[in-house]
Amino acid sequence: MSATAVSAYGNYLNLIALSLFSYEVTGTAFGVGALMATRLGSGFLAGLVAGALSARVTRRTVMICADVAQGIAMGVLALSAPRTPLWLLACAVVVLGAGNTFFSVALRSAVPVMVGQEARARANGLLVTARSSATVLGFASAAPVVAFGGYALAFTVNGVSFAVSAVALLALRPRTDGERDDVPAEAGSREGAASRSRTGSGWGGVAGLPAVLLGMILLRGVDALASASHNVALPVVAHDTAPSGPAVFMTQFWVAWAVGTVLAHQVLKRGKGGTAWGERAFAVGTCAMSLSFVAAFTGPPAWVLVAVAVSAGFADGCTEIVYTSRLQAAPDRQRSRLFGLSATAEQSGFALGTVAAAAALEASPALAVVGAFHGAAVCGALVLLLFTVGRRRIGRPKPPLGGRQGEGKDTHGTRTGRSSLPGA
């Protein structure tokens, strides 16, 4: 967990540094956008093959190779930072995009094997907490690091973070792959049919995957599209609201958001636990998260903005833990495939949202753009919610003939299951 947090910190530090460096190399905003699209595109393609790759080699091997490749890319950029050619920067961006997706898919798929199915929600909560802390620290330290040592130092720090993660995986040698599926082979036909009935594969599952899980992945992609809108619009609002200190405005917002995600982990681990929540909780959490982000762009007072950011972070953390834990409940062989599809949906949604939101902000205010994008996420969540409610009603057993549900008759014709006392 600690090594993953260090690697995540380097990623978020590099997110700022690489964007600024891309502008310095290309000299145009279009060039920065093209490199970002290249990075997201390589992540999209990696998501398509990540599941198949994890079936051929161990997940631990995938994570180590992804760390090593990204570390080498950062080392090359650090050495050539004063005069990096565009083609070399583009190659590094491709490696970073694909490597991040491969690592993420392998790690999320391996969590149930590493810690056990019962502890997976707690582990996911710790990963969310680490990611949130890394987001704040990476964003906050990017400017000082670049100012002190230039882009070479920022790239070196990121490369070292990848090395720390790879060394930890080599030294600790965690078990990342199950020897067989979670359902025993001799019970596969009976329990597999029951599982398909519960998850709704009969409602149109694609390529052997349950329809309800595909619906969750699709909603995750729509949520990524919506999230791109507030990520693009927030710097604009920060400059308009606090022209003397936009960086401070954004730091306060993301710190409050991170606090909310940490609270989500604390609440879920003390309540029913992430493994006890399912599709409906994910849909409701997505609605709450979208509504909170929209409220943040209505121009509230500072203390209300902080409260709204905490609310958005809390909902974001809950949905992340619930969503990841739900997909991890799938059999081991299916898990990598699900997370590969999820990574593809998230990458494509965020890429499309970034381009569309940036174009929309040229003609419309931030509130209208964020409201429209997150409105699509709310609609998608409501569709998933209605689907799961309808599926549960259809799957509910019918009452037995000759009496209401829960009632029966004994051999003498006397009703059982209810008291015969007056008024009962």
Coordinates of C-alpha atoms in Angstrom, one line a residue:
M1 CA 0.0 0.0 0.0
S2 CA 2.8 2.4 0.9
A3 CA 4.7 1.7 -2.4
T4 CA 1.4 2.3 -4.3
A5 CA 0.9 5.6 -2.5
V6 CA 4.5 6.7 -3.4
S7 CA 3.9 5.8 -7.0
A8 CA 0.6 7.6 -7.1
Y9 CA 2.2 10.7 -5.6
G10 CA 4.7 10.7 -8.5
N11 CA 1.9 10.3 -11.0
Y12 CA 0.0 13.3 -9.8
L13 CA 3.2 15.4 -9.5
N14 CA 4.0 14.4 -13.0
L15 CA 0.5 15.2 -14.2
I16 CA 1.2 18.9 -13.6
A17 CA 4.8 18.9 -14.6
L18 CA 4.3 16.9 -17.8
S19 CA 1.4 19.2 -18.9
L20 CA 3.6 22.3 -18.4
F21 CA 6.6 20.6 -20.1
S22 CA 4.4 19.6 -23.1
Y23 CA 3.4 23.2 -23.6
E24 CA 7.1 24.2 -23.5
V25 CA 8.0 21.6 -26.1
T26 CA 5.1 22.0 -28.5
G27 CA 4.5 25.8 -27.9
T28 CA 0.7 25.5 -28.5
A29 CA -2.3 24.5 -26.5
F30 CA -3.3 22.2 -29.4
G31 CA 0.0 20.3 -28.9
V32 CA -0.7 19.8 -25.2
G33 CA -4.2 18.5 -26.0
A34 CA -2.8 16.2 -28.7
L35 CA -0.3 14.7 -26.2
M36 CA -3.0 14.3 -23.6
A37 CA -5.2 12.6 -26.2
T38 CA -2.2 10.3 -27.1
R39 CA -1.8 9.4 -23.4
L40 CA -5.5 8.6 -22.9
G41 CA -5.6 6.8 -26.2
S42 CA -2.8 4.5 -25.3
G43 CA -4.5 3.8 -22.0
F44 CA -7.7 3.0 -23.8
L45 CA -6.0 0.5 -26.0
A46 CA -4.1 -1.0 -23.1
G47 CA -7.5 -1.6 -21.3
L48 CA -8.6 -3.7 -24.3
V49 CA -5.8 -6.1 -23.9
A50 CA -5.1 -5.9 -20.2
G51 CA -7.4 -8.7 -19.3
A52 CA -5.9 -11.1 -21.8
L53 CA -2.4 -10.2 -20.8
S54 CA -3.2 -11.0 -17.1
A55 CA -4.4 -14.4 -18.2
R56 CA -1.0 -15.2 -19.8
V57 CA 1.4 -13.8 -17.2
T58 CA 1.1 -13.2 -13.5
R59 CA -0.4 -9.9 -12.3
R60 CA 2.7 -9.3 -10.3
T61 CA 4.8 -9.5 -13.4
V62 CA 2.5 -7.1 -15.2
M63 CA 2.8 -4.5 -12.4
I64 CA 6.6 -4.8 -12.2
C65 CA 7.0 -4.5 -16.0
A66 CA 4.6 -1.5 -16.0
D67 CA 6.6 0.2 -13.2
V68 CA 9.9 -0.5 -14.9
A69 CA 8.7 0.8 -18.3
Q70 CA 7.3 4.0 -16.8
G71 CA 10.4 4.5 -14.7
I72 CA 12.7 4.2 -17.8
A73 CA 10.4 6.6 -19.7
M74 CA 10.7 9.2 -16.8
G75 CA 14.5 8.7 -16.7
V76 CA 14.9 9.3 -20.4
L77 CA 12.8 12.5 -20.1
A78 CA 14.8 13.7 -17.1
L79 CA 18.1 13.2 -19.0
S80 CA 16.8 15.0 -22.1
A81 CA 14.6 17.6 -20.4
P82 CA 16.5 20.7 -21.6
R83 CA 16.1 19.7 -25.3
T84 CA 13.6 16.9 -25.6
P85 CA 12.4 16.3 -29.2
L86 CA 8.7 16.0 -29.8
W87 CA 8.9 12.3 -31.0
L88 CA 10.6 11.3 -27.8
L89 CA 8.0 13.0 -25.6
A90 CA 5.2 11.3 -27.6
C91 CA 6.8 7.9 -27.0
A92 CA 7.2 8.6 -23.3
V93 CA 3.5 9.7 -23.1
V94 CA 2.4 6.4 -24.8
V95 CA 4.4 4.4 -22.3
L96 CA 3.0 6.3 -19.4
G97 CA -0.6 5.9 -20.6
A98 CA -0.4 2.2 -21.3
G99 CA 1.7 1.4 -18.2
N100 CA -0.7 3.2 -15.8
T101 CA -3.6 1.2 -17.2
F102 CA -1.8 -2.1 -17.1
F103 CA -0.7 -1.5 -13.5
S104 CA -4.2 -0.4 -12.4
V105 CA -6.0 -3.3 -13.9
A106 CA -3.5 -5.8 -12.5
L107 CA -3.6 -4.3 -9.0
R108 CA -7.4 -4.0 -8.7
S109 CA -7.8 -7.5 -10.0
A110 CA -5.2 -8.9 -7.6
V111 CA -6.6 -7.3 -4.4
P112 CA -9.0 -10.2 -3.5
V113 CA -6.1 -12.7 -3.9
M114 CA -3.7 -10.6 -1.9
V115 CA -5.9 -9.9 1.1
G116 CA -8.8 -12.3 0.7
Q117 CA -12.4 -11.7 -0.4
E118 CA -13.6 -10.6 3.1
A119 CA -11.0 -7.9 3.4
R120 CA -11.1 -6.5 -0.1
A121 CA -13.4 -3.6 0.8
R122 CA -11.0 -2.5 3.5
A123 CA -8.1 -2.8 1.1
N124 CA -9.9 -0.8 -1.5
G125 CA -10.6 1.9 1.1
L126 CA -6.9 2.1 2.0
L127 CA -6.1 2.4 -1.7
V128 CA -8.7 5.2 -2.1
T129 CA -7.2 7.0 0.9
A130 CA -3.7 6.7 -0.5
R131 CA -4.8 8.0 -3.9
S132 CA -6.6 11.0 -2.4
S133 CA -3.6 11.9 -0.3
A134 CA -1.3 11.5 -3.3
T135 CA -3.6 13.7 -5.3
V136 CA -3.3 16.6 -2.9
L137 CA 0.4 16.2 -2.2
G138 CA 1.3 15.7 -5.9
F139 CA -0.7 18.8 -7.0
A140 CA 0.6 20.9 -4.1
S141 CA 4.3 20.0 -4.5
A142 CA 4.4 20.2 -8.3
A143 CA 5.1 24.0 -8.5
P144 CA 7.8 24.0 -5.8
V145 CA 9.6 21.0 -7.2
V146 CA 9.6 22.4 -10.8
A147 CA 10.7 25.9 -9.4
F148 CA 13.5 24.3 -7.4
G149 CA 15.0 21.8 -9.8
G150 CA 13.2 22.2 -13.1
Y151 CA 11.4 19.5 -15.1
A152 CA 14.4 17.2 -14.7
L153 CA 13.9 17.0 -11.0
A154 CA 10.1 16.4 -11.3
F155 CA 10.6 13.6 -13.8
T156 CA 13.4 12.1 -11.6
V157 CA 11.1 12.1 -8.6
N158 CA 8.4 10.3 -10.6
G159 CA 10.9 7.8 -11.9
V160 CA 12.1 7.1 -8.4
S161 CA 8.5 6.5 -7.3
F162 CA 8.1 3.9 -10.0
A163 CA 11.3 2.3 -8.8
V164 CA 10.1 2.1 -5.2
S165 CA 6.9 0.4 -6.3
A166 CA 8.8 -2.2 -8.5
V167 CA 11.3 -2.9 -5.7
A168 CA 8.5 -3.4 -3.2
L169 CA 6.8 -5.9 -5.5
L170 CA 10.1 -7.8 -6.1
A171 CA 11.0 -7.9 -2.4
L172 CA 7.6 -8.7 -0.9
R173 CA 6.5 -11.1 -3.6
P174 CA 2.8 -10.7 -2.9
R175 CA 0.5 -13.5 -4.1
T176 CA -1.5 -11.9 -6.9
D177 CA -3.1 -14.8 -8.8
G178 CA -5.5 -17.4 -7.7
E179 CA -5.0 -21.0 -8.6
R180 CA -8.6 -21.5 -9.6
D181 CA -11.9 -19.7 -9.8
D182 CA -13.7 -18.7 -6.6
V183 CA -16.5 -21.2 -7.4
P184 CA -15.4 -24.9 -7.2
A185 CA -15.6 -26.8 -10.5
E186 CA -17.9 -29.5 -9.2
A187 CA -20.4 -26.8 -8.1
G188 CA -19.9 -24.6 -11.1
S189 CA -23.0 -25.6 -13.0
R190 CA -25.4 -25.2 -10.1
E191 CA -23.9 -22.1 -8.4
G192 CA -22.9 -20.5 -11.7
A193 CA -26.5 -20.7 -12.8
A194 CA -27.7 -19.2 -9.5
S195 CA -25.1 -16.4 -9.8
R196 CA -26.1 -15.6 -13.3
S197 CA -29.7 -15.4 -12.2
R198 CA -28.8 -13.0 -9.4
T199 CA -26.5 -10.8 -11.5
G200 CA -28.9 -10.6 -14.4
S201 CA -27.0 -12.2 -17.3
G202 CA -30.3 -13.3 -18.7
W203 CA -31.1 -9.6 -19.3
G204 CA -28.6 -9.3 -22.1
G205 CA -25.1 -10.0 -20.8
V206 CA -22.5 -9.5 -23.5
A207 CA -19.8 -12.0 -24.2
G208 CA -20.6 -14.0 -21.1
L209 CA -20.5 -11.0 -18.7
P210 CA -23.5 -10.2 -16.5
A211 CA -25.6 -7.4 -17.8
V212 CA -25.7 -5.6 -14.4
L213 CA -21.9 -5.5 -14.3
L214 CA -21.7 -4.2 -17.8
G215 CA -24.2 -1.5 -16.8
M216 CA -22.0 -0.5 -13.8
I217 CA -19.0 -0.3 -16.2
L218 CA -21.0 1.8 -18.6
L219 CA -22.1 4.1 -15.8
R220 CA -18.5 4.4 -14.7
G221 CA -17.5 5.6 -18.2
V222 CA -20.3 8.2 -18.1
D223 CA -19.1 9.2 -14.7
A224 CA -15.6 9.7 -16.1
L225 CA -17.0 11.8 -18.8
A226 CA -18.8 14.0 -16.3
S227 CA -15.7 14.2 -14.1
A228 CA -13.7 15.6 -17.0
S229 CA -16.1 18.6 -17.0
H230 CA -15.4 19.7 -13.5
N231 CA -11.6 19.0 -13.9
V232 CA -11.6 21.3 -17.0
A233 CA -13.9 23.9 -15.5
L234 CA -12.3 24.2 -12.0
P235 CA -9.2 26.2 -13.2
V236 CA -11.5 28.6 -15.0
V237 CA -13.6 29.2 -11.9
A238 CA -10.5 29.4 -9.8
H239 CA -9.1 32.3 -11.9
D240 CA -12.5 34.1 -11.9
T241 CA -13.2 33.6 -8.2
A242 CA -9.7 34.1 -6.8
P243 CA -7.6 35.9 -9.5
S244 CA -4.9 36.7 -7.0
G245 CA -4.5 33.0 -5.9
P246 CA -6.2 30.5 -8.1
A247 CA -3.7 27.8 -7.0
V248 CA -4.7 28.3 -3.4
F249 CA -8.4 28.0 -4.4
M250 CA -7.8 24.7 -6.2
T251 CA -5.7 23.3 -3.4
Q252 CA -8.4 24.1 -0.8
F253 CA -11.0 22.4 -3.0
W254 CA -9.0 19.3 -3.6
V255 CA -7.9 19.0 0.1
A256 CA -11.6 19.2 1.1
W257 CA -12.4 16.5 -1.5
A258 CA -9.6 14.3 -0.2
V259 CA -10.9 14.6 3.4
G260 CA -14.3 13.4 2.1
T261 CA -12.8 10.3 0.5
V262 CA -11.0 9.5 3.7
L263 CA -14.2 9.8 5.6
A264 CA -15.9 7.5 3.2
H265 CA -13.4 4.7 4.0
Q266 CA -13.8 5.3 7.7
V267 CA -17.6 5.1 7.5
L268 CA -17.8 2.0 5.2
K269 CA -15.4 0.0 7.3
R270 CA -17.4 0.8 10.5
G271 CA -20.7 0.1 8.8
K272 CA -21.8 -2.9 6.7
G273 CA -18.6 -2.8 4.8
G274 CA -18.0 -2.3 1.1
T275 CA -18.6 -5.9 0.3
A276 CA -22.2 -5.6 1.6
W277 CA -23.2 -2.8 -0.8
G278 CA -24.0 -3.4 -4.4
E279 CA -25.3 -1.9 -7.6
R280 CA -28.0 0.3 -6.0
A281 CA -25.5 1.9 -3.6
F282 CA -23.2 2.6 -6.5
A283 CA -26.0 4.3 -8.5
V284 CA -27.2 6.4 -5.5
G285 CA -23.6 7.4 -4.7
T286 CA -23.0 8.5 -8.3
C287 CA -26.1 10.7 -8.1
A288 CA -24.9 12.2 -4.9
M289 CA -21.4 12.8 -6.2
S290 CA -22.7 14.5 -9.4
L291 CA -25.1 16.7 -7.5
S292 CA -22.3 17.8 -5.1
F293 CA -20.0 18.7 -8.0
V294 CA -22.7 20.7 -9.7
A295 CA -23.4 22.6 -6.4
A296 CA -19.8 23.5 -6.2
F297 CA -20.1 25.6 -9.3
T298 CA -23.1 27.6 -8.2
G299 CA -20.9 30.2 -6.5
P300 CA -21.5 29.3 -2.9
P301 CA -19.7 31.0 0.1
A302 CA -16.3 29.7 1.0
W303 CA -17.5 27.5 3.9
V304 CA -20.3 26.1 1.8
L305 CA -17.9 25.3 -1.0
V306 CA -15.7 23.4 1.4
A307 CA -18.7 21.4 2.7
V308 CA -19.8 20.6 -0.8
A309 CA -16.3 19.5 -1.8
V310 CA -16.2 17.2 1.3
S311 CA -19.6 15.8 0.2
A312 CA -18.3 15.2 -3.3
G313 CA -15.2 13.5 -2.0
F314 CA -17.3 11.3 0.4
A315 CA -19.6 10.2 -2.4
D316 CA -16.6 9.7 -4.7
G317 CA -14.8 7.5 -2.2
C318 CA -17.9 5.5 -1.5
T319 CA -18.6 4.8 -5.1
E320 CA -15.0 3.9 -5.8
I321 CA -14.9 1.4 -2.9
V322 CA -18.3 -0.1 -3.7
Y323 CA -17.7 -0.3 -7.4
T324 CA -14.2 -1.9 -7.1
S325 CA -15.4 -4.3 -4.5
R326 CA -18.4 -5.4 -6.6
L327 CA -16.3 -6.1 -9.6
Q328 CA -13.8 -8.0 -7.4
A329 CA -16.5 -10.3 -6.3
A330 CA -16.4 -11.9 -9.8
P331 CA -14.5 -15.1 -10.3
D332 CA -10.7 -14.7 -10.7
R333 CA -10.6 -15.5 -14.4
Q334 CA -13.3 -12.9 -15.1
R335 CA -12.0 -10.2 -12.9
S336 CA -9.1 -9.0 -15.1
R337 CA -11.5 -8.9 -18.0
L338 CA -13.9 -6.7 -16.1
F339 CA -11.3 -4.3 -14.9
G340 CA -9.8 -4.1 -18.4
L341 CA -13.2 -3.1 -19.8
S342 CA -13.6 -0.7 -16.9
A343 CA -10.3 1.0 -17.7
T344 CA -11.3 1.3 -21.3
A345 CA -14.6 2.9 -20.4
E346 CA -13.0 5.3 -17.9
Q347 CA -10.2 6.4 -20.3
S348 CA -12.5 6.9 -23.3
G349 CA -15.1 8.7 -21.1
F350 CA -12.5 11.1 -19.6
A351 CA -10.9 11.7 -23.0
L352 CA -14.2 12.5 -24.7
G353 CA -15.3 14.6 -21.7
T354 CA -12.1 16.6 -21.7
V355 CA -12.4 17.6 -25.3
A356 CA -16.2 18.2 -25.2
A357 CA -16.1 20.2 -22.0
A358 CA -13.2 22.4 -23.2
A359 CA -15.1 23.2 -26.4
A360 CA -18.4 23.8 -24.5
L361 CA -16.6 26.2 -22.0
E362 CA -15.8 28.5 -24.9
A363 CA -19.5 29.3 -25.4
S364 CA -21.2 28.5 -22.1
P365 CA -20.6 29.3 -18.4
A366 CA -19.0 26.7 -16.2
L367 CA -22.2 25.9 -14.3
A368 CA -24.1 25.1 -17.4
V369 CA -21.3 22.8 -18.8
V370 CA -20.8 21.0 -15.5
G371 CA -24.5 20.7 -14.9
A372 CA -25.1 19.2 -18.4
F373 CA -22.3 16.6 -18.1
H374 CA -23.1 15.6 -14.6
G375 CA -26.8 15.5 -15.5
A376 CA -25.9 12.8 -17.9
A377 CA -24.3 10.8 -15.1
V378 CA -27.4 11.3 -12.9
C379 CA -29.6 10.0 -15.7
G380 CA -27.4 7.0 -16.2
A381 CA -27.4 6.3 -12.5
L382 CA -31.2 6.4 -12.4
V383 CA -31.4 4.0 -15.3
L384 CA -29.1 1.5 -13.5
L385 CA -31.1 2.0 -10.3
L386 CA -34.4 1.2 -12.1
F387 CA -32.9 -1.8 -13.8
T388 CA -31.7 -3.3 -10.5
V389 CA -35.0 -2.6 -8.7
G390 CA -36.9 -4.2 -11.6
R391 CA -34.6 -7.2 -11.7
R392 CA -35.1 -7.8 -8.0
R393 CA -38.9 -7.7 -8.3
I394 CA -38.8 -10.1 -11.2
G395 CA -36.5 -12.5 -9.2
R396 CA -38.7 -12.4 -6.1
P397 CA -40.5 -15.7 -5.5
K398 CA -44.2 -15.9 -5.9
P399 CA -46.5 -16.7 -2.9
P400 CA -47.6 -20.3 -2.7
L401 CA -51.1 -21.2 -3.8
G402 CA -53.7 -21.3 -1.1
G403 CA -52.2 -18.6 1.1
R404 CA -50.1 -15.5 1.4
Q405 CA -46.3 -15.6 1.3
G406 CA -44.9 -17.1 4.5
E407 CA -48.1 -19.1 5.2
G408 CA -48.6 -22.8 4.8
K409 CA -50.9 -25.5 6.1
D410 CA -50.0 -28.5 8.2
T411 CA -51.4 -31.9 7.7
H412 CA -54.6 -31.1 9.6
G413 CA -55.4 -28.0 7.6
T414 CA -54.3 -25.6 10.3
R415 CA -52.5 -22.4 9.1
T416 CA -48.9 -22.3 10.1
G417 CA -46.4 -19.4 10.0
R418 CA -48.9 -17.0 11.7
S419 CA -50.3 -16.9 15.3
S420 CA -53.9 -18.1 15.8
L421 CA -54.5 -15.5 18.6
P422 CA -57.1 -12.9 18.0
G423 CA -55.8 -9.8 16.3
A424 CA -52.7 -11.5 15.1

